[in-house]
Each structure stands twice: as C-alpha cells, then as structure tokens.
Amino acid sequence: MEFMVNKNCLHQALSAVGHAISTKTTPSILTGIKIVANVDGLILLGSNSDIIIEKTIPVTLGGERVLEVYDKGSVVLPAKYLRDIIQKLSDDIHIKLNANHSVTIKSAEIVTDLNGFNSTEYPDLPFIDDSAFIEVHSEGLQEIIKQTVFAVSKSESRPALAGVNMTFKENLLCCVATNSHRLASSELALETKITGSFIVPSKSLNELTKLMNDEAGVVHIFVSKSYVGFKSSHISLFTRLIDGSYPNVLEMLPRDSKTTIIMDTNKLVKGVDRACLFARDCRNNNVHLDLLEGNGLQISSNSTERGKIKEIQTIKGIKGEGEVNVSLDGYFLLDALKVIKEKEVKLSFGGAMKPVLIEPVNGTSQLHLISPVRSPSA
C-alpha cells in the first residue's frame, strides 16, 4: 500500500472516524483506524463495536486532485498517534506500508515510522442488505434528530429510553424521545415503502448530526436486525440498535386542554433563559409561569442564595379558561423552545400538575410535552 494525500483531507477524515474510537476498547485493534487504499479512493474506518464510522477520501474533491494511490492495500494504525502525527505536519503526506504492518509517513523533510496491526484482524462491517434503503435529505434528517434527541433518558435503568424511537410508516419518519418527565416528537415526510420501528442510541445520533454538518444531499438509511446504517456520499455511520420495546408514549398525549396561549417564540426563549439563571439552585430548576389579567404571562424564578427574577410578556392569543399557574423545569422548557423554528409557539395547559403541551402554531409535525414540578413552597 502506498499513497500521497492532501494533509487537510486526511486530518479531517481521521477526526471524523476518531469519534467512534475508545481508548479503553478491547481488543486493542479497535484502538486503531483501518485504512484501505484502492483505485477509487481512501477508506478510513473507526469502531468501538457499537458505533462504526467510515469516511471516504475520493481521488478528486471539488475539482481538485487530493489523492494519488500508487499501490493498493490496507493496514490498521493506532488512532491517537496517527492523528497527533498528521496534525503536526504541514505538507502533503506520503504513506507507504512496510513489512510487519508498519508504515513510513513522509511530509517534506519529516520522516516517521509507525507500527500498526494486521488489517485482516479488524472486525468486518455488520451485514446490512443495501438493496433496501430509505432515502432522506441530510438537512431534514439532522433537523428531526435535533428536535428530539435531547429528551432521551440519561439513566441506564430503562435502556430503551436512552435512545430515540425511529418509526417508518406511510411515507413518514417519526422520531420520539422521552425520559418519563418530558417528551419530544417530530415527523418528516419522505417517500418509502419500508416500514418498521427501532431504537437508536442517542450518542450515535449526536455523532451523526456532527458528521452530517458538512454533508449536503441525500442520506440512505439501511436497517438490519441489530444495526442501522446512515450513508451519504463520503461518510457512513453504523450503530448497534437498542434491544427492547419502546413504550407507546404518544397515547399519553393530552386530548384536551383548559387554557391555550400563543407566545412569541424568540422572546419566550430569552425570558425562560433569564429565569434559569436563578432556577439552578432549585432541585428541578423551577421556572414559574403565571397567567395575569390583561393578557400577560409572568415568568419568574427565585433562589434563596442569589435572589429572584420576574418579567411579564405579552400573550399574542388565548383560548379557554384563562387560568395558568405552573412550575416547570426551566431547562426542559428551554430545550423544547429552542428547536421550534416558527415565530410563534402554542402552550396548552390542562390544569394543576398536568403536563404542558408545546407546539409550533402553524405546524402539526412537532410537539413537546413537559410534566410540571412542585414548587419549593408546595
């Protein structure tokens, strides 16, 4: 194996696949990055058994030749040392495989020898039937993940809730996440004849959104019994699915509400953000919402050590009984509001200690549900 590659392209690829590698991983070969050189390009692979990231460096990129492959082959090189070496080089990089799985790395006057592993010992990619896939635009996939993944459970007591439930049905992708105290749901229209439901670890989806930031165009989604794969033109992520059944949480959504108000989304985000400054001392980050006479919503919080804050924002619309007095986890509320892109947001209240439903005013594809918390005086 021998090739010459643009330094920046190689460094970016190493950084991408490095997200899948753990220094504590066993066997030791998984602390390395597999590099495969062929006539079509350079393939880099990183894995910790649960997440696998594959990055391709093509021969040309943006009309510029960034890779010359002189001899095909493969090797596994220790990820940390390889990244550190490449980062400290400045010119194009020449890599040649020697005997005993070592490589010589040259850049200008700098020459480095690095010991590696036999690439045949590296685990194979999970088998996924690539003839059946779901096609989705990268931007839409990133958006629906960001609108839901933050609501997963951080506890390991219920493994299914540590992931996002992705369901394909009737030309629709539905993502749902919950930690039992809050829920986020979002839908994306797409063309697919494939149906099914599976639970994807939140860590994998967070990595996916980072990887797709620079990937425009189409993403293909492949599903097997144990894995799901996301593949774009130059990068792929495969992740092991979470076993178990996801609860049918959408059945728990409130069917009616006593009071519904419409607020300016951006102003409400800023108001709740300010209130969170004093809510941190409360066990549940309590932010209080009180409906005042004259179409005003009071947002407040207090801290016995730091002080208190309150502000009144104008309500843009109201329907129902007109009585609201509820305490919510301010950060849960902030997370939900920040992923709503519309100018106006609708909050529906069912009464004391009933969950609050949060939705975009003109959209039916996204919703959030937050359970109230007891105020310190309760």
Short mmCIF file of C-alpha atoms in Angstrom, two decimals:
data_model
loop_
_atom_site.label_atom_id
_atom_site.label_comp_id
_atom_site.label_asym_id
_atom_site.label_seq_id
_atom_site.Cartn_x
_atom_site.Cartn_y
_atom_site.Cartn_z
CA MET A 1 0.00 0.00 0.00
CA GLU A 2 1.31 3.42 -0.98
CA PHE A 3 -0.37 6.79 -1.49
CA MET A 4 0.04 10.57 -1.36
CA VAL A 5 -2.81 12.55 0.20
CA ASN A 6 -3.70 16.15 0.99
CA LYS A 7 -2.92 16.82 4.66
CA ASN A 8 -6.18 18.66 5.46
CA CYS A 9 -8.34 15.97 3.85
CA LEU A 10 -6.59 13.23 5.82
CA HIS A 11 -6.74 15.17 9.09
CA GLN A 12 -10.48 15.84 8.70
CA ALA A 13 -11.14 12.18 7.89
CA LEU A 14 -9.14 10.99 10.90
CA SER A 15 -11.06 13.37 13.16
CA ALA A 16 -14.38 12.08 11.83
CA VAL A 17 -13.73 8.36 12.30
CA GLY A 18 -11.92 9.02 15.58
CA HIS A 19 -15.27 9.82 17.22
CA ALA A 20 -16.08 6.09 17.12
CA ILE A 21 -12.89 5.01 18.87
CA SER A 22 -12.47 4.48 22.60
CA THR A 23 -9.03 4.24 24.20
CA LYS A 24 -10.50 1.69 26.63
CA THR A 25 -11.75 -0.55 23.86
CA THR A 26 -10.76 -4.18 23.73
CA PRO A 27 -9.50 -5.86 21.63
CA SER A 28 -6.59 -3.46 21.13
CA ILE A 29 -7.02 -3.42 17.36
CA LEU A 30 -10.16 -1.30 17.87
CA THR A 31 -7.95 1.48 19.25
CA GLY A 32 -6.75 1.82 15.68
CA ILE A 33 -8.07 3.24 12.41
CA LYS A 34 -8.29 0.93 9.44
CA ILE A 35 -7.03 2.47 6.19
CA VAL A 36 -7.85 0.90 2.83
CA ALA A 37 -6.32 2.29 -0.38
CA ASN A 38 -7.81 1.41 -3.76
CA VAL A 39 -8.20 2.95 -7.21
CA ASP A 40 -11.38 4.81 -6.21
CA GLY A 41 -10.02 6.48 -3.10
CA LEU A 42 -9.01 6.07 0.51
CA ILE A 43 -11.37 4.49 3.05
CA LEU A 44 -10.87 5.13 6.78
CA LEU A 45 -12.74 3.11 9.39
CA GLY A 46 -13.11 3.59 13.16
CA SER A 47 -15.14 1.46 15.55
CA ASN A 48 -15.80 0.61 19.19
CA SER A 49 -18.11 -2.33 18.29
CA ASP A 50 -21.26 -0.30 19.00
CA ILE A 51 -20.58 2.60 16.60
CA ILE A 52 -18.74 2.30 13.29
CA ILE A 53 -17.79 5.37 11.24
CA GLU A 54 -16.47 5.10 7.69
CA LYS A 55 -15.04 8.07 5.78
CA THR A 56 -14.00 8.08 2.12
CA ILE A 57 -11.44 10.43 0.61
CA PRO A 58 -12.03 10.44 -3.16
CA VAL A 59 -9.26 10.96 -5.69
CA THR A 60 -10.68 14.39 -6.56
CA LEU A 61 -12.64 16.75 -4.34
CA GLY A 62 -14.22 19.98 -5.56
CA GLY A 63 -12.42 19.62 -8.88
CA GLU A 64 -9.03 19.35 -7.17
CA ARG A 65 -6.91 16.20 -7.05
CA VAL A 66 -6.32 15.40 -3.37
CA LEU A 67 -5.14 11.77 -3.57
CA GLU A 68 -2.72 9.65 -5.57
CA VAL A 69 -2.84 5.89 -4.93
CA TYR A 70 0.32 4.15 -6.15
CA ASP A 71 -0.34 0.74 -4.66
CA LYS A 72 -3.49 -0.82 -3.18
CA GLY A 73 -3.56 -2.31 0.29
CA SER A 74 -4.72 -1.91 3.87
CA VAL A 75 -3.43 -1.51 7.41
CA VAL A 76 -4.68 -0.60 10.89
CA LEU A 77 -2.78 2.23 12.62
CA PRO A 78 -3.08 3.42 16.25
CA ALA A 79 -5.60 6.26 16.12
CA LYS A 80 -4.13 8.61 18.72
CA TYR A 81 -0.56 8.52 17.41
CA LEU A 82 -1.67 8.78 13.79
CA ARG A 83 -3.88 11.81 14.47
CA ASP A 84 -1.17 13.52 16.53
CA ILE A 85 1.47 12.96 13.85
CA ILE A 86 -0.70 14.16 10.95
CA GLN A 87 -1.82 17.22 12.89
CA LYS A 88 1.80 18.32 13.33
CA LEU A 89 2.66 18.03 9.62
CA SER A 90 2.09 20.82 7.12
CA ASP A 91 2.57 19.49 3.58
CA ASP A 92 1.03 16.68 1.54
CA ILE A 93 1.56 13.31 3.18
CA HIS A 94 3.12 10.21 1.67
CA ILE A 95 2.34 6.90 3.41
CA LYS A 96 3.86 3.53 2.46
CA LEU A 97 3.18 0.15 4.05
CA ASN A 98 6.28 -1.81 5.05
CA ALA A 99 6.77 -5.33 6.36
CA ASN A 100 5.26 -6.35 9.71
CA HIS A 101 2.36 -3.87 9.34
CA SER A 102 4.43 -0.73 9.93
CA VAL A 103 4.19 2.37 7.74
CA THR A 104 6.56 5.15 6.78
CA ILE A 105 4.98 8.60 6.82
CA LYS A 106 6.76 11.38 4.91
CA SER A 107 5.95 15.08 4.67
CA ALA A 108 8.58 17.44 3.25
CA GLU A 109 11.79 16.65 5.21
CA ILE A 110 9.97 14.82 8.02
CA VAL A 111 10.02 11.01 8.12
CA THR A 112 8.12 8.93 10.69
CA ASP A 113 7.79 5.17 11.13
CA LEU A 114 4.64 3.96 12.88
CA ASN A 115 3.83 0.39 13.91
CA GLY A 116 0.36 -0.92 13.13
CA PHE A 117 -1.83 -4.02 13.11
CA ASN A 118 -2.73 -6.65 10.53
CA SER A 119 -5.85 -5.32 8.80
CA THR A 120 -7.29 -8.83 8.36
CA GLU A 121 -7.82 -8.96 12.14
CA TYR A 122 -10.08 -5.90 12.06
CA PRO A 123 -13.79 -6.78 12.56
CA ASP A 124 -15.97 -6.81 9.46
CA LEU A 125 -18.73 -4.27 8.97
CA PRO A 126 -22.16 -5.54 10.05
CA PHE A 127 -24.05 -7.18 7.21
CA ILE A 128 -26.83 -4.90 6.01
CA ASP A 129 -28.84 -5.52 2.86
CA ASP A 130 -28.05 -2.42 0.81
CA SER A 131 -30.73 -3.20 -1.78
CA ALA A 132 -33.45 -1.97 0.60
CA PHE A 133 -32.96 1.54 1.93
CA ILE A 134 -34.80 4.70 2.92
CA GLU A 135 -33.77 7.93 1.22
CA VAL A 136 -33.87 11.21 3.14
CA HIS A 137 -32.27 14.62 2.68
CA SER A 138 -29.40 15.29 5.08
CA GLU A 139 -30.85 18.61 6.28
CA GLY A 140 -34.23 17.06 7.14
CA LEU A 141 -32.62 14.13 8.96
CA GLN A 142 -30.42 16.41 11.05
CA GLU A 143 -33.39 18.61 11.92
CA ILE A 144 -35.66 15.80 13.12
CA ILE A 145 -32.85 14.34 15.25
CA LYS A 146 -32.05 17.69 16.87
CA GLN A 147 -35.75 18.23 17.61
CA THR A 148 -35.95 15.03 19.67
CA VAL A 149 -32.63 13.56 20.82
CA PHE A 150 -32.18 15.96 23.76
CA ALA A 151 -35.22 14.43 25.52
CA VAL A 152 -33.77 10.92 25.95
CA SER A 153 -33.16 9.49 29.40
CA LYS A 154 -29.67 9.81 30.87
CA SER A 155 -30.38 6.89 33.23
CA GLU A 156 -29.49 3.30 32.35
CA SER A 157 -32.35 1.85 34.42
CA ARG A 158 -34.59 1.75 31.32
CA PRO A 159 -32.26 1.20 28.33
CA ALA A 160 -34.99 1.74 25.72
CA LEU A 161 -35.48 5.33 26.89
CA ALA A 162 -31.77 6.08 26.33
CA GLY A 163 -32.43 6.13 22.59
CA VAL A 164 -34.68 7.74 20.02
CA ASN A 165 -37.53 5.61 18.69
CA MET A 166 -37.46 5.93 14.88
CA THR A 167 -40.59 4.67 13.12
CA PHE A 168 -41.14 4.46 9.36
CA LYS A 169 -44.75 4.29 8.22
CA GLU A 170 -46.92 5.58 5.38
CA ASN A 171 -44.21 7.75 3.78
CA LEU A 172 -43.39 9.23 7.16
CA LEU A 173 -40.47 9.15 9.56
CA CYS A 174 -41.48 9.74 13.18
CA CYS A 175 -38.88 10.27 15.92
CA VAL A 176 -39.87 10.13 19.59
CA ALA A 177 -37.73 10.55 22.72
CA THR A 178 -38.68 10.68 26.40
CA ASN A 179 -37.19 10.37 29.87
CA SER A 180 -40.65 9.95 31.50
CA HIS A 181 -40.65 13.63 32.58
CA ARG A 182 -40.59 15.18 29.13
CA LEU A 183 -41.32 14.02 25.61
CA ALA A 184 -40.27 15.26 22.17
CA SER A 185 -41.82 14.08 18.92
CA SER A 186 -41.22 15.15 15.33
CA GLU A 187 -42.30 13.89 11.91
CA LEU A 188 -40.68 14.13 8.49
CA ALA A 189 -42.43 13.38 5.20
CA LEU A 190 -40.49 11.14 2.82
CA GLU A 191 -41.04 8.52 0.15
CA THR A 192 -40.57 4.99 1.43
CA LYS A 193 -42.23 1.63 1.17
CA ILE A 194 -40.24 0.30 4.11
CA THR A 195 -41.99 0.14 7.47
CA GLY A 196 -40.62 -0.63 10.90
CA SER A 197 -39.64 0.75 14.27
CA PHE A 198 -36.28 0.66 16.06
CA ILE A 199 -34.43 2.38 18.90
CA VAL A 200 -31.21 4.23 18.06
CA PRO A 201 -28.76 5.21 20.85
CA SER A 202 -28.70 8.96 21.44
CA LYS A 203 -24.88 9.04 21.39
CA SER A 204 -24.88 7.62 17.87
CA LEU A 205 -27.42 10.16 16.65
CA ASN A 206 -25.47 13.05 18.19
CA GLU A 207 -22.37 11.84 16.36
CA LEU A 208 -24.39 11.53 13.15
CA THR A 209 -25.55 15.14 13.25
CA LYS A 210 -21.95 16.31 13.72
CA LEU A 211 -20.75 14.21 10.80
CA MET A 212 -23.56 15.39 8.53
CA ASN A 213 -22.92 19.10 9.14
CA ASP A 214 -20.72 19.27 6.05
CA GLU A 215 -22.65 16.67 4.06
CA ALA A 216 -25.33 18.11 1.80
CA GLY A 217 -27.57 15.95 -0.36
CA VAL A 218 -29.14 12.58 0.24
CA VAL A 219 -28.64 10.08 3.08
CA HIS A 220 -29.53 6.40 2.67
CA ILE A 221 -30.76 4.58 5.77
CA PHE A 222 -30.25 0.81 5.96
CA VAL A 223 -31.72 -1.38 8.68
CA SER A 224 -30.90 -4.91 9.83
CA LYS A 225 -31.95 -6.90 12.89
CA SER A 226 -29.20 -5.45 15.10
CA TYR A 227 -27.84 -2.40 13.27
CA VAL A 228 -28.93 0.71 11.43
CA GLY A 229 -26.68 2.44 8.91
CA PHE A 230 -26.69 6.02 7.63
CA LYS A 231 -24.74 6.56 4.42
CA SER A 232 -24.07 9.75 2.45
CA SER A 233 -21.69 10.34 -0.45
CA HIS A 234 -18.48 10.35 1.60
CA ILE A 235 -19.34 9.25 5.13
CA SER A 236 -21.23 6.40 6.78
CA LEU A 237 -22.24 5.62 10.36
CA PHE A 238 -23.42 2.22 11.55
CA THR A 239 -24.72 1.75 15.07
CA ARG A 240 -25.97 -1.15 17.12
CA LEU A 241 -29.67 -0.82 17.95
CA ILE A 242 -31.02 -0.86 21.50
CA ASP A 243 -32.91 -4.06 22.29
CA GLY A 244 -36.40 -3.91 23.73
CA SER A 245 -39.79 -2.39 23.03
CA TYR A 246 -40.39 1.33 23.12
CA PRO A 247 -43.47 2.41 25.12
CA ASN A 248 -46.36 3.85 23.12
CA VAL A 249 -45.90 7.27 24.69
CA LEU A 250 -47.94 9.15 22.08
CA GLU A 251 -51.08 7.54 23.51
CA MET A 252 -50.42 9.50 26.70
CA LEU A 253 -50.74 12.89 24.99
CA PRO A 254 -53.50 15.08 26.48
CA ARG A 255 -56.63 15.12 24.34
CA ASP A 256 -57.90 18.47 25.57
CA SER A 257 -56.70 21.50 27.49
CA LYS A 258 -58.26 24.10 29.76
CA THR A 259 -56.13 27.01 28.56
CA THR A 260 -54.08 27.59 25.42
CA ILE A 261 -51.86 30.61 24.87
CA ILE A 262 -49.76 31.80 21.92
CA MET A 263 -46.41 33.46 22.55
CA ASP A 264 -43.57 34.99 20.54
CA THR A 265 -41.06 32.11 20.39
CA ASN A 266 -37.87 34.16 20.43
CA LYS A 267 -38.99 36.40 23.29
CA LEU A 268 -40.15 33.41 25.33
CA VAL A 269 -36.80 31.66 24.81
CA LYS A 270 -34.95 34.71 26.11
CA GLY A 271 -37.30 35.11 29.07
CA VAL A 272 -37.01 31.48 30.15
CA ASP A 273 -33.24 31.63 29.66
CA ARG A 274 -33.05 34.60 32.05
CA ALA A 275 -35.25 32.84 34.59
CA CYS A 276 -32.96 29.80 34.50
CA LEU A 277 -30.17 31.94 35.98
CA PHE A 278 -31.98 31.83 39.33
CA ALA A 279 -33.60 28.41 38.85
CA ARG A 280 -30.33 26.49 39.10
CA ASP A 281 -30.46 26.30 42.89
CA CYS A 282 -33.82 24.51 42.83
CA ARG A 283 -33.79 20.74 42.65
CA ASN A 284 -35.91 20.76 39.49
CA ASN A 285 -34.71 24.09 38.04
CA ASN A 286 -38.13 25.56 38.79
CA VAL A 287 -39.38 28.29 36.46
CA HIS A 288 -42.89 29.55 37.24
CA LEU A 289 -45.45 30.53 34.60
CA ASP A 290 -48.44 32.57 35.77
CA LEU A 291 -51.20 33.99 33.58
CA LEU A 292 -52.07 37.53 34.62
CA GLU A 293 -55.12 39.62 33.90
CA GLY A 294 -54.70 41.76 30.82
CA ASN A 295 -53.06 39.12 28.57
CA GLY A 296 -49.73 38.90 30.35
CA LEU A 297 -47.62 35.83 31.14
CA GLN A 298 -45.35 36.21 34.15
CA ILE A 299 -42.11 34.23 34.02
CA SER A 300 -40.27 34.02 37.32
CA SER A 301 -37.80 32.08 39.42
CA ASN A 302 -36.12 32.60 42.76
CA SER A 303 -33.08 31.45 44.67
CA THR A 304 -32.71 31.75 48.43
CA GLU A 305 -29.00 32.47 47.93
CA ARG A 306 -28.87 34.57 44.77
CA GLY A 307 -32.17 36.42 44.62
CA LYS A 308 -35.09 36.34 42.20
CA ILE A 309 -36.27 37.46 38.79
CA LYS A 310 -39.63 38.03 37.13
CA GLU A 311 -40.84 39.50 33.88
CA ILE A 312 -44.15 39.85 32.08
CA GLN A 313 -44.51 39.06 28.39
CA THR A 314 -47.47 39.89 26.18
CA ILE A 315 -49.68 36.99 25.16
CA LYS A 316 -50.46 37.03 21.43
CA GLY A 317 -53.53 34.83 21.74
CA ILE A 318 -55.52 32.98 24.39
CA LYS A 319 -58.28 30.38 24.41
CA GLY A 320 -60.05 28.66 27.28
CA GLU A 321 -60.46 29.32 30.98
CA GLY A 322 -57.59 31.79 31.23
CA GLU A 323 -56.04 30.33 34.38
CA VAL A 324 -52.42 29.20 34.45
CA ASN A 325 -50.16 28.68 37.45
CA VAL A 326 -47.50 26.06 36.84
CA SER A 327 -43.84 25.32 37.60
CA LEU A 328 -41.66 23.58 35.01
CA ASP A 329 -38.05 22.52 34.78
CA GLY A 330 -36.68 25.64 33.09
CA TYR A 331 -34.04 23.77 31.12
CA PHE A 332 -36.57 21.24 29.83
CA LEU A 333 -38.72 24.15 28.66
CA LEU A 334 -35.74 25.90 27.09
CA ASP A 335 -34.66 22.76 25.21
CA ALA A 336 -38.12 22.43 23.68
CA LEU A 337 -38.47 26.08 22.71
CA LYS A 338 -35.04 26.29 21.10
CA VAL A 339 -35.84 23.66 18.46
CA ILE A 340 -39.08 25.35 17.39
CA LYS A 341 -38.25 27.42 14.32
CA GLU A 342 -41.60 29.19 13.90
CA LYS A 343 -42.06 32.76 15.14
CA GLU A 344 -44.98 31.80 17.38
CA VAL A 345 -45.42 28.91 19.79
CA LYS A 346 -48.55 27.44 21.36
CA LEU A 347 -48.61 26.28 25.00
CA SER A 348 -51.57 24.21 26.19
CA PHE A 349 -52.29 23.74 29.91
CA GLY A 350 -54.55 21.05 31.34
CA GLY A 351 -54.63 22.25 34.92
CA ALA A 352 -52.61 21.85 38.11
CA MET A 353 -49.86 19.20 37.85
CA LYS A 354 -50.96 18.23 34.32
CA PRO A 355 -48.33 18.07 31.53
CA VAL A 356 -47.86 21.15 29.36
CA LEU A 357 -48.07 20.65 25.59
CA ILE A 358 -45.79 22.84 23.45
CA GLU A 359 -46.22 23.10 19.66
CA PRO A 360 -45.43 25.43 16.77
CA VAL A 361 -48.56 27.48 15.99
CA ASN A 362 -48.76 26.52 12.31
CA GLY A 363 -47.21 23.08 12.43
CA THR A 364 -48.56 19.66 13.34
CA SER A 365 -45.33 17.70 12.78
CA GLN A 366 -43.60 18.64 16.04
CA LEU A 367 -44.64 18.61 19.70
CA HIS A 368 -43.18 18.60 23.18
CA LEU A 369 -44.70 17.52 26.47
CA ILE A 370 -43.28 18.54 29.87
CA SER A 371 -44.52 17.38 33.26
CA PRO A 372 -44.84 20.10 35.93
CA VAL A 373 -42.64 20.08 39.02
CA ARG A 374 -43.68 21.03 42.53
CA SER A 375 -42.63 24.48 43.63
CA PRO A 376 -40.49 24.68 46.81
CA SER A 377 -43.48 26.03 48.73
CA ALA A 378 -45.74 23.16 47.67
#
